[in-house]
Short mmCIF file of C-alpha atoms in Angstrom, two decimals:
data_model
loop_
_atom_site.label_atom_id
_atom_site.label_comp_id
_atom_site.label_asym_id
_atom_site.label_seq_id
_atom_site.Cartn_x
_atom_site.Cartn_y
_atom_site.Cartn_z
CA UNK A 245 47.00 -4.12 46.02
CA UNK A 246 43.70 -3.79 47.97
CA UNK A 247 40.36 -2.68 46.67
CA UNK A 248 40.77 0.73 48.25
CA UNK A 249 43.92 1.26 46.24
CA UNK A 250 42.17 0.30 43.08
CA UNK A 251 39.37 2.74 43.68
CA UNK A 252 41.86 5.42 44.49
CA UNK A 253 43.74 4.88 41.31
CA UNK A 254 40.50 5.02 39.31
CA UNK A 255 39.45 8.21 40.97
CA UNK A 256 42.80 9.71 40.31
CA UNK A 257 42.82 8.72 36.64
CA UNK A 258 39.15 9.57 36.05
CA UNK A 259 37.96 12.61 37.98
CA UNK A 260 34.39 12.74 39.11
CA UNK A 261 31.68 14.58 37.27
CA UNK A 262 31.63 17.26 39.90
CA UNK A 263 35.30 18.03 39.45
CA UNK A 264 35.16 18.05 35.56
CA UNK A 265 34.94 21.43 33.83
CA UNK A 266 33.21 21.90 30.43
CA UNK A 267 36.54 22.30 28.68
CA UNK A 268 38.04 19.24 30.24
CA UNK A 269 35.01 17.11 29.36
CA UNK A 270 35.07 18.38 25.78
CA UNK A 271 38.75 17.61 25.37
CA UNK A 272 38.25 14.16 26.77
CA UNK A 273 35.38 13.48 24.39
CA UNK A 274 37.34 14.76 21.44
CA UNK A 275 40.36 12.65 22.35
CA UNK A 276 38.14 9.61 22.64
CA UNK A 277 36.44 10.28 19.29
CA UNK A 278 39.80 10.89 17.66
CA UNK A 279 40.99 7.53 18.90
CA UNK A 280 37.89 5.87 17.47
CA UNK A 281 38.04 7.73 14.11
CA UNK A 282 41.75 7.19 13.73
CA UNK A 283 41.32 3.48 13.14
CA UNK A 284 38.54 4.11 10.61
CA UNK A 285 40.61 6.78 8.82
CA UNK A 286 43.63 4.50 8.65
CA UNK A 287 41.55 1.69 7.22
CA UNK A 288 39.90 4.00 4.64
CA UNK A 289 43.24 5.45 3.60
CA UNK A 290 44.66 1.97 3.28
CA UNK A 291 41.77 0.92 1.03
CA UNK A 292 42.17 4.05 -1.08
CA UNK A 293 45.88 3.42 -1.47
CA UNK A 294 45.20 -0.13 -2.54
CA UNK A 295 42.63 1.04 -5.07
CA UNK A 296 45.00 3.69 -6.40
CA UNK A 297 47.81 1.18 -6.68
CA UNK A 298 45.55 -1.28 -8.47
CA UNK A 299 44.38 1.49 -10.80
CA UNK A 300 47.99 2.44 -11.55
CA UNK A 301 48.89 -1.18 -12.20
CA UNK A 302 45.92 -1.58 -14.54
CA UNK A 303 46.87 1.63 -16.34
CA UNK A 304 50.48 0.48 -16.74
CA UNK A 305 49.31 -2.85 -18.13
CA UNK A 306 46.94 -1.06 -20.52
CA UNK A 307 49.72 1.28 -21.71
CA UNK A 308 52.06 -1.65 -22.18
CA UNK A 309 49.44 -3.47 -24.24
CA UNK A 310 48.80 -0.34 -26.31
CA UNK A 311 52.51 0.22 -26.89
CA UNK A 312 52.98 -3.40 -27.93
CA UNK A 313 50.02 -3.10 -30.27
CA UNK A 314 51.32 0.17 -31.70
CA UNK A 315 54.77 -1.30 -32.18
CA UNK A 316 53.31 -4.30 -33.96
CA UNK A 317 51.13 -2.06 -36.11
CA UNK A 318 54.06 0.26 -36.87
CA UNK A 319 56.35 -2.59 -37.77
CA UNK A 320 53.65 -4.16 -39.88
CA UNK A 321 52.87 -0.82 -41.51
CA UNK A 322 56.52 -0.26 -42.34
CA UNK A 323 56.85 -3.75 -43.75
CA UNK A 324 53.69 -3.28 -45.80
CA UNK A 325 54.86 0.12 -47.04
CA UNK A 326 58.10 -1.40 -48.28
CA UNK A 327 56.12 -3.83 -50.43
CA UNK A 328 52.93 -1.86 -51.01
CA UNK A 329 52.19 -0.68 -54.56
CA UNK A 330 50.04 2.22 -53.27
CA UNK A 331 50.96 5.64 -51.95
CA UNK A 332 49.72 9.23 -51.91
CA UNK A 333 51.15 12.35 -53.47
CA UNK A 334 52.85 15.02 -51.41
CA UNK A 335 52.04 18.70 -51.88
CA UNK A 336 55.01 19.31 -54.18
CA UNK A 337 53.95 16.35 -56.30
CA UNK A 338 50.42 17.73 -56.58
CA UNK A 339 51.81 21.06 -57.77
CA UNK A 340 53.75 19.32 -60.55
CA UNK A 341 50.67 17.33 -61.48
CA UNK A 342 48.59 20.50 -61.68
CA UNK A 343 51.19 22.13 -63.93
CA UNK A 344 50.80 19.23 -66.39
CA UNK A 345 47.01 19.34 -66.36
CA UNK A 346 46.78 23.13 -66.59
CA UNK A 347 49.36 23.76 -69.31
CA UNK A 348 47.83 24.11 -72.80
CA UNK A 349 49.06 21.69 -75.46
CA UNK A 350 48.79 22.27 -79.18
CA UNK A 351 47.17 19.53 -81.23
CA UNK A 352 48.13 20.16 -84.83
CA UNK A 353 45.80 19.42 -87.71
CA UNK A 354 46.52 18.11 -91.16
CA UNK A 355 46.29 20.47 -94.11
CA UNK A 356 44.30 23.63 -93.46
CA UNK A 357 42.85 22.52 -90.12
CA UNK A 358 43.83 24.93 -87.33
CA UNK A 359 45.89 23.92 -84.32
CA UNK A 360 43.88 23.30 -81.16
CA UNK A 361 45.00 24.66 -77.79
CA UNK A 362 43.83 21.94 -75.45
CA UNK A 363 44.05 22.27 -71.68
CA UNK A 364 44.21 18.65 -70.46
CA UNK A 365 42.07 19.16 -67.34
CA UNK A 366 39.24 20.84 -69.26
CA UNK A 367 39.39 18.29 -72.06
CA UNK A 368 39.29 15.37 -69.61
CA UNK A 369 36.34 16.87 -67.72
CA UNK A 370 34.42 17.27 -70.99
CA UNK A 371 35.27 13.71 -72.01
CA UNK A 372 34.16 12.32 -68.67
CA UNK A 373 30.89 14.26 -68.82
CA UNK A 374 30.22 13.09 -72.38
CA UNK A 375 30.92 9.48 -71.44
CA UNK A 376 28.49 9.76 -68.54
CA UNK A 377 25.76 11.22 -70.76
CA UNK A 378 26.19 8.38 -73.25
CA UNK A 379 26.12 5.81 -70.42
CA UNK A 380 29.69 4.64 -70.90
CA UNK A 381 31.05 3.60 -67.53
CA UNK A 382 34.54 5.01 -66.89
CA UNK A 383 35.85 3.49 -63.66
CA UNK A 384 38.73 5.94 -63.23
CA UNK A 385 41.20 8.08 -65.16
CA UNK A 386 44.93 7.79 -64.56
CA UNK A 387 48.08 9.60 -65.59
CA UNK A 388 50.64 7.10 -66.82
CA UNK A 389 54.10 6.87 -68.38
CA UNK A 390 56.78 9.54 -68.40
CA UNK A 391 54.48 12.32 -67.18
CA UNK A 392 53.63 10.33 -64.03
CA UNK A 393 57.34 9.66 -63.46
CA UNK A 394 58.02 13.39 -63.86
CA UNK A 395 55.53 14.14 -61.08
CA UNK A 396 57.25 11.76 -58.64
CA UNK A 397 60.94 12.15 -59.44
CA UNK A 398 63.40 14.43 -57.66
CA UNK A 399 65.49 14.76 -60.83
CA UNK A 400 65.08 18.31 -62.11
CA UNK A 401 66.50 17.38 -65.52
CA UNK A 402 63.88 14.68 -66.11
CA UNK A 403 61.86 15.20 -69.29
CA UNK A 404 58.93 13.48 -70.92
CA UNK A 405 57.32 13.55 -74.35
CA UNK A 406 53.84 12.06 -74.53
CA UNK A 407 51.14 12.65 -71.92
CA UNK A 408 49.45 9.30 -71.36
CA UNK A 409 45.98 9.05 -69.83
CA UNK A 410 44.49 5.65 -69.02
CA UNK A 411 40.71 5.22 -68.96
CA UNK A 412 39.56 2.06 -67.17
CA UNK A 413 36.38 1.02 -68.96
CA UNK A 414 34.44 -1.85 -70.49
CA UNK A 415 35.38 -2.76 -74.08
CA UNK A 416 33.43 -5.99 -74.30
CA UNK A 417 31.70 -4.94 -77.54
CA UNK A 418 32.85 -3.05 -80.60
CA UNK A 419 29.78 -0.83 -80.33
CA UNK A 420 31.21 0.71 -77.15
CA UNK A 421 34.54 1.31 -78.85
CA UNK A 422 32.80 3.02 -81.77
CA UNK A 423 30.93 5.28 -79.33
CA UNK A 424 34.18 6.15 -77.56
CA UNK A 425 35.87 7.19 -80.84
CA UNK A 426 32.85 9.29 -81.78
CA UNK A 427 32.76 11.05 -78.39
CA UNK A 428 36.49 11.85 -78.51
CA UNK A 429 36.14 13.36 -81.98
CA UNK A 430 33.08 15.38 -80.95
CA UNK A 431 34.95 16.81 -77.97
CA UNK A 432 37.83 17.69 -80.30
CA UNK A 433 35.46 19.48 -82.67
CA UNK A 434 34.26 21.64 -79.77
CA UNK A 435 37.86 22.84 -79.30
CA UNK A 436 38.03 24.28 -82.83
CA UNK A 437 38.06 28.12 -82.71
CA UNK A 438 34.73 29.76 -83.44
CA UNK A 439 36.28 31.74 -86.32
CA UNK A 440 36.85 28.51 -88.24
CA UNK A 441 34.11 26.80 -90.16
CA UNK A 442 32.58 23.93 -88.21
CA UNK A 443 30.10 22.87 -90.87
CA UNK A 444 30.07 19.22 -91.96
CA UNK A 445 32.89 18.24 -89.59
CA UNK A 446 31.96 14.65 -88.99
CA UNK A 447 33.88 12.44 -86.53
CA UNK A 448 35.60 10.78 -89.49
CA UNK A 449 36.94 14.14 -90.72
CA UNK A 450 38.08 15.14 -87.23
CA UNK A 451 39.79 11.77 -86.83
CA UNK A 452 41.64 12.18 -90.13
CA UNK A 453 42.69 15.73 -89.22
CA UNK A 454 43.89 15.49 -85.61
CA UNK A 455 44.41 11.82 -84.74
CA UNK A 456 47.87 10.47 -85.53
CA UNK A 457 47.10 6.82 -84.85
CA UNK A 458 44.36 4.55 -83.54
CA UNK A 459 45.18 1.13 -82.16
CA UNK A 460 42.72 -1.59 -81.19
CA UNK A 461 44.10 -4.74 -79.55
CA UNK A 462 42.05 -7.87 -78.88
CA UNK A 463 44.16 -10.87 -77.88
CA UNK A 464 42.22 -13.65 -76.17
CA UNK A 465 45.37 -15.72 -75.58
CA UNK A 466 46.92 -12.98 -73.43
CA UNK A 467 43.54 -11.77 -72.15
CA UNK A 468 44.19 -8.33 -73.65
CA UNK A 469 41.50 -5.88 -74.65
CA UNK A 470 42.51 -2.24 -74.97
CA UNK A 471 42.61 0.65 -77.44
CA UNK A 472 44.64 3.80 -78.06
CA UNK A 473 43.87 7.20 -79.60
CA UNK A 474 46.90 9.44 -80.14
CA UNK A 475 46.33 13.16 -80.75
CA UNK A 476 49.08 14.61 -82.94
CA UNK A 477 51.60 17.22 -81.80
CA UNK A 478 54.32 18.26 -84.21
CA UNK A 479 56.92 18.39 -81.41
CA UNK A 480 56.19 14.84 -80.29
CA UNK A 481 54.21 15.82 -77.18
CA UNK A 482 51.15 13.83 -78.15
CA UNK A 483 48.14 13.32 -75.91
CA UNK A 484 47.68 9.57 -75.63
CA UNK A 485 44.21 8.37 -74.64
CA UNK A 486 44.40 4.68 -73.73
CA UNK A 487 41.17 2.82 -72.99
CA UNK A 488 41.92 -0.36 -71.06
CA UNK A 489 39.54 -3.18 -70.28
CA UNK A 490 42.15 -5.91 -69.76
CA UNK A 491 45.88 -5.64 -70.22
CA UNK A 492 48.37 -8.27 -69.13
CA UNK A 493 51.45 -6.04 -69.12
CA UNK A 494 51.01 -2.30 -68.53
CA UNK A 495 54.64 -1.25 -68.00
CA UNK A 496 58.10 -1.98 -69.37
CA UNK A 497 60.46 -0.88 -66.60
CA UNK A 498 60.00 0.06 -62.97
CA UNK A 499 60.68 3.75 -63.69
CA UNK A 500 57.57 4.01 -65.90
CA UNK A 501 55.23 1.81 -63.85
CA UNK A 502 53.46 4.60 -61.94
CA UNK A 503 49.78 5.43 -62.44
CA UNK A 504 48.29 8.48 -60.72
CA UNK A 505 44.53 8.47 -60.12
CA UNK A 506 43.43 11.97 -61.14
CA UNK A 507 39.66 11.68 -60.66
CA UNK A 508 39.73 13.55 -57.30
CA UNK A 509 41.71 16.36 -58.94
CA UNK A 510 39.27 16.56 -61.85
CA UNK A 511 36.41 16.75 -59.33
CA UNK A 512 38.33 19.53 -57.60
CA UNK A 513 38.68 21.50 -60.85
CA UNK A 514 35.03 20.93 -61.72
CA UNK A 515 33.90 22.10 -58.29
CA UNK A 516 36.01 25.26 -58.52
CA UNK A 517 34.68 26.01 -62.00
CA UNK A 518 31.07 25.74 -60.84
CA UNK A 519 31.78 27.82 -57.75
CA UNK A 520 33.42 30.57 -59.79
CA UNK A 521 30.46 30.60 -62.17
CA UNK A 522 28.14 31.16 -59.21
CA UNK A 523 30.35 33.94 -57.92
CA UNK A 524 30.37 35.62 -61.34
CA UNK A 525 26.58 35.48 -61.54
CA UNK A 526 26.21 36.99 -58.06
CA UNK A 527 28.76 39.69 -58.89
CA UNK A 528 26.79 40.60 -61.99
CA UNK A 529 23.54 40.61 -60.00
CA UNK A 530 24.97 42.80 -57.24
CA UNK A 531 26.88 44.95 -59.75
CA UNK A 532 30.33 43.68 -58.70
CA UNK A 533 29.72 44.47 -55.00
CA UNK A 534 29.42 40.84 -53.97
CA UNK A 535 32.30 39.26 -52.04
CA UNK A 536 32.71 35.54 -51.51
CA UNK A 537 32.46 34.22 -47.98
CA UNK A 538 35.58 33.11 -46.13
CA UNK A 539 33.77 29.91 -45.21
CA UNK A 540 34.13 28.74 -48.80
CA UNK A 541 37.91 28.59 -48.65
CA UNK A 542 37.81 24.83 -48.11
CA UNK A 543 36.82 24.52 -51.77
CA UNK A 544 40.35 25.47 -52.83
CA UNK A 545 42.10 22.74 -50.84
CA UNK A 546 43.75 20.04 -52.89
CA UNK A 547 42.27 16.57 -52.46
CA UNK A 548 44.24 13.47 -51.49
CA UNK A 549 45.55 11.87 -54.68
CA UNK A 550 46.56 8.23 -54.79
CA UNK A 551 49.24 6.63 -56.93
CA UNK A 552 49.68 2.97 -57.83
CA UNK A 553 52.90 1.26 -58.86
CA UNK A 554 52.32 -1.61 -61.27
CA UNK A 555 55.88 -2.87 -60.73
CA UNK A 556 54.88 -4.02 -57.23
CA UNK A 557 56.81 -2.03 -54.62
CA UNK A 558 56.26 1.73 -54.79
CA UNK A 559 59.32 2.55 -52.66
CA UNK A 560 61.61 0.31 -54.72
CA UNK A 561 60.39 1.76 -58.03
CA UNK A 562 60.75 5.32 -56.73
CA UNK A 563 64.32 4.54 -55.66
CA UNK A 564 65.09 3.20 -59.14
CA UNK A 565 63.64 6.38 -60.65
CA UNK A 566 65.66 8.76 -58.48
CA UNK A 567 68.89 6.78 -58.84
CA UNK A 568 68.44 6.15 -62.57
CA UNK A 569 68.41 2.37 -62.36
CA UNK A 570 67.03 0.15 -65.12
CA UNK A 571 65.01 -2.66 -63.53
CA UNK A 572 62.28 -4.84 -64.94
CA UNK A 573 60.69 -8.23 -64.52
CA UNK A 574 60.16 -10.85 -67.25
CA UNK A 575 61.40 -8.78 -70.22
CA UNK A 576 60.39 -11.63 -72.52
CA UNK A 577 56.78 -10.77 -71.67
CA UNK A 578 57.05 -7.19 -73.02
CA UNK A 579 55.91 -6.50 -76.57
CA UNK A 580 59.11 -5.76 -78.46
CA UNK A 581 61.10 -6.83 -75.43
CA UNK A 582 61.45 -3.25 -74.24
CA UNK A 583 64.61 -2.98 -76.35
CA UNK A 584 63.89 0.47 -77.78
CA UNK A 585 62.95 1.92 -74.38
CA UNK A 586 66.04 0.28 -72.84
CA UNK A 587 68.35 2.04 -75.31
CA UNK A 588 66.49 5.31 -74.70
CA UNK A 589 67.14 5.02 -70.97
CA UNK A 590 70.82 4.31 -71.62
CA UNK A 591 71.17 7.50 -73.69
CA UNK A 592 69.59 9.44 -70.82
CA UNK A 593 72.14 8.26 -68.27
CA UNK A 594 70.30 5.28 -66.76
CA UNK A 595 72.27 2.14 -65.98
CA UNK A 596 71.19 -1.49 -65.54
CA UNK A 597 70.73 -2.61 -61.95
CA UNK A 598 71.25 -6.25 -61.03
CA UNK A 599 67.92 -7.23 -59.56
CA UNK A 600 68.35 -10.97 -59.93
CA UNK A 601 69.16 -10.82 -63.65
CA UNK A 602 72.41 -9.52 -65.11
CA UNK A 603 72.54 -6.86 -67.79
CA UNK A 604 73.82 -9.17 -70.55
CA UNK A 605 71.05 -11.68 -69.85
CA UNK A 606 68.52 -8.85 -69.86
CA UNK A 607 69.78 -7.57 -73.22
CA UNK A 608 69.68 -11.05 -74.78
CA UNK A 609 66.08 -11.56 -73.68
CA UNK A 610 65.04 -8.15 -74.99
CA UNK A 611 66.72 -8.66 -78.36
CA UNK A 612 65.16 -12.09 -78.74
CA UNK A 613 61.64 -10.80 -78.04
CA UNK A 614 62.17 -7.78 -80.34
CA UNK A 615 63.04 -9.96 -83.33
CA UNK A 616 60.16 -12.31 -82.56
CA UNK A 617 57.64 -9.44 -82.65
CA UNK A 618 59.33 -7.63 -85.57
CA UNK A 619 60.77 -10.39 -87.71
CA UNK A 620 60.52 -8.59 -91.05
CA UNK A 621 63.01 -5.86 -91.93
CA UNK A 622 60.19 -3.57 -93.14
CA UNK A 623 58.42 -3.90 -89.80
CA UNK A 624 61.66 -3.07 -88.03
CA UNK A 625 62.14 0.05 -90.14
CA UNK A 626 58.58 1.26 -89.58
CA UNK A 627 58.78 0.67 -85.84
CA UNK A 628 62.15 2.37 -85.53
CA UNK A 629 61.14 5.45 -87.55
CA UNK A 630 57.90 5.89 -85.62
CA UNK A 631 59.77 5.56 -82.32
CA UNK A 632 62.34 8.17 -83.34
CA UNK A 633 59.69 10.64 -84.47
CA UNK A 634 57.58 10.25 -81.32
CA UNK A 635 60.41 10.43 -78.76
CA UNK A 636 62.96 12.82 -80.27
CA UNK A 637 60.91 15.19 -82.47
CA UNK A 638 63.47 17.27 -84.43
CA UNK A 639 66.52 16.54 -82.27
CA UNK A 640 68.78 14.89 -84.86
CA UNK A 641 71.73 14.78 -82.48
CA UNK A 642 69.75 12.71 -79.97
CA UNK A 643 68.50 10.44 -82.76
CA UNK A 644 72.07 9.85 -83.92
CA UNK A 645 73.31 8.94 -80.42
CA UNK A 646 70.31 6.71 -79.90
CA UNK A 647 70.95 4.77 -83.12
CA UNK A 648 74.57 4.21 -82.15
CA UNK A 649 73.47 2.84 -78.79
CA UNK A 650 70.88 0.57 -80.40
CA UNK A 651 73.42 -0.74 -82.90
CA UNK A 652 75.84 -1.58 -80.09
CA UNK A 653 73.23 -3.50 -78.10
CA UNK A 654 71.98 -5.49 -81.11
CA UNK A 655 75.49 -6.34 -82.28
CA UNK A 656 76.67 -7.71 -78.95
CA UNK A 657 73.47 -9.27 -77.56
CA UNK A 658 71.59 -10.82 -80.49
CA UNK A 659 71.86 -14.60 -80.36
CA UNK A 660 68.58 -15.68 -81.97
CA UNK A 661 69.35 -14.60 -85.55
CA UNK A 662 71.60 -15.85 -88.25
CA UNK A 663 74.51 -13.67 -89.28
CA UNK A 664 72.94 -12.31 -92.47
CA UNK A 665 69.66 -11.46 -90.66
CA UNK A 666 71.47 -9.54 -87.98
CA UNK A 667 73.54 -7.74 -90.63
CA UNK A 668 70.33 -6.61 -92.35
CA UNK A 669 69.15 -4.93 -89.15
CA UNK A 670 72.56 -3.40 -88.46
CA UNK A 671 72.71 -2.08 -92.03
CA UNK A 672 69.30 -0.48 -91.60
CA UNK A 673 70.41 1.26 -88.40
CA UNK A 674 73.66 2.33 -90.06
CA UNK A 675 71.81 3.91 -92.98
CA UNK A 676 69.52 5.86 -90.65
CA UNK A 677 72.49 6.98 -88.58
CA UNK A 678 74.21 8.07 -91.80
CA UNK A 679 71.38 10.42 -92.71
CA UNK A 680 71.30 12.06 -89.28
CA UNK A 681 75.09 12.31 -89.10
CA UNK A 682 75.50 14.14 -92.39
CA UNK A 683 72.49 16.27 -91.65
CA UNK A 684 74.26 17.38 -88.49
CA UNK A 685 77.65 17.67 -90.16
CA UNK A 686 76.68 19.43 -93.37
CA UNK A 687 73.45 21.32 -92.73
CA UNK A 688 73.18 22.17 -89.06
CA UNK A 689 76.89 22.11 -88.19
CA UNK A 690 76.11 20.94 -84.69
CA UNK A 691 79.62 19.77 -83.88
CA UNK A 692 82.07 22.65 -83.51
CA UNK A 693 85.05 21.29 -85.45
CA UNK A 694 88.34 23.09 -84.75
CA UNK A 695 90.82 20.96 -86.68
CA UNK A 696 92.54 22.37 -89.73
CA UNK A 697 91.03 20.01 -92.30
CA UNK A 698 88.67 17.14 -91.74
CA UNK A 699 87.73 15.03 -94.75
CA UNK A 700 84.70 12.82 -94.52
CA UNK A 701 85.60 9.46 -96.09
CA UNK A 702 83.26 7.45 -98.26
CA UNK A 703 83.86 4.28 -96.27
CA UNK A 704 83.09 3.38 -92.67
CA UNK A 705 85.86 4.71 -90.42
CA UNK A 706 86.41 6.13 -86.99
CA UNK A 707 87.25 9.84 -86.95
CA UNK A 708 88.59 11.56 -83.86
CA UNK A 709 87.24 15.11 -83.75
CA UNK A 710 88.01 17.88 -81.29
CA UNK A 711 84.62 19.51 -80.91
CA UNK A 712 83.76 20.85 -77.45
CA UNK A 713 84.89 23.42 -74.91
CA UNK A 714 86.04 20.93 -72.28
CA UNK A 715 89.22 20.00 -74.24
CA UNK A 716 88.11 16.40 -74.53
CA UNK A 717 88.54 14.10 -77.49
CA UNK A 718 85.58 12.04 -78.56
CA UNK A 719 85.31 9.38 -81.23
CA UNK A 720 82.39 9.73 -83.60
CA UNK A 721 81.12 6.96 -85.79
CA UNK A 722 81.23 8.13 -89.39
CA UNK A 723 79.13 5.91 -91.66
CA UNK A 724 79.32 5.93 -95.44
CA UNK A 725 77.41 8.37 -97.59
CA UNK A 726 74.40 7.21 -99.51
CA UNK A 727 74.34 7.28 -103.32
CA UNK A 728 71.79 10.13 -103.40
CA UNK A 729 74.04 12.31 -101.24
CA UNK A 730 77.05 11.61 -103.49
CA UNK A 731 75.06 12.57 -106.58
CA UNK A 732 73.91 15.80 -104.95
CA UNK A 733 77.51 16.72 -104.11
CA UNK A 734 78.61 16.01 -107.68
CA UNK A 735 75.83 18.19 -109.06
CA UNK A 736 76.76 21.02 -106.70
#
């Protein structure tokens, strides 16, 4: 094509300035600018998309790392919880704990001394305050034993006798122990009613009147240093105050290895008491027109209360408690072998659980340790009588069943004694069972006998007696009568 054709084509495609209208020039400029900005917009959008995609990728990686970390922490937490000896009480557990601490308990005095109505929470707060004034360092106060198991169990039929409180403190010198005994007796004297005479009531007199037993143990070989003050209750519900500096073995079986730290709850009660005293003063000042602020409601919230399982695994011990399993470790390391407590658990429906040691091996170890610690027949009698009185009170039927169970275990599992030594112990148990049996049969008439004539023989026999409403036959062990009982019958 020639140059004239080229110029013609240019003039046709691009009109001259004379022929362009304002609208046409504006549209041309806008189309040109749009073409220029389009590339910039596309590049900006592309960069933004890349940044957004990178941000999403980083966020996904971060979430994956967090999820992995959370999974590891959760798995680790679950594994730790399965083996951890520590836990916290739920709200229903705290309510049961409060019922124990708030319920008054009678401490009975000897002779003419009046019975004391002691509220455990108030008594513990007074003790703690007195210890602080006398510069005796109490690290913490714990609820131990059957009462602690009662708080944690789901078994509604579970019962306990003593209320055991453990005070962690320093007992390096006998001077401290003497101060502790004096403070406990002084706090007891403050509980005596104002109508009674409080003159010349020294700590020694208070101790003789209201303390059933005092135990002080110092054993350097076992690294033991602890003491016990037992406040007497006629029904067996003693308040046991145990002061522990060092103690190698603090539990017998997994079901009684729980210790509940009650210091936060005592602080809670103390704070409420002080707050109510302030409210009472303000009500008296404002002539009962004062109303407490709603902002103070946080005072009435229960604190977080921790519990420790001395057995090792809290979950395992709680499972044993709820399923009524008898589990322990190293029974030969328990004072007395745990034999008496083992028979008590059997009478309450607990059964041995094979946790690496069979039941017959467990019984042999317990019997061996029992006869090592109580080798003399007089020691055995004293220990057995004190155990019956502290755990069964006046329930002769339960004492009788318990003695039968103990006799069975000793007869089949004792391998460390000669025949005549074992027979001495079995004879002792038989004589005690005889007394409770005839007391039930003759005096209290506990068993509802419906046979025509039942004669009680003078020798050891097995009588089959029809005695309950379920139409079941049960065999009762009928031991021989003692000479004193035969003479009384002859005189009558």
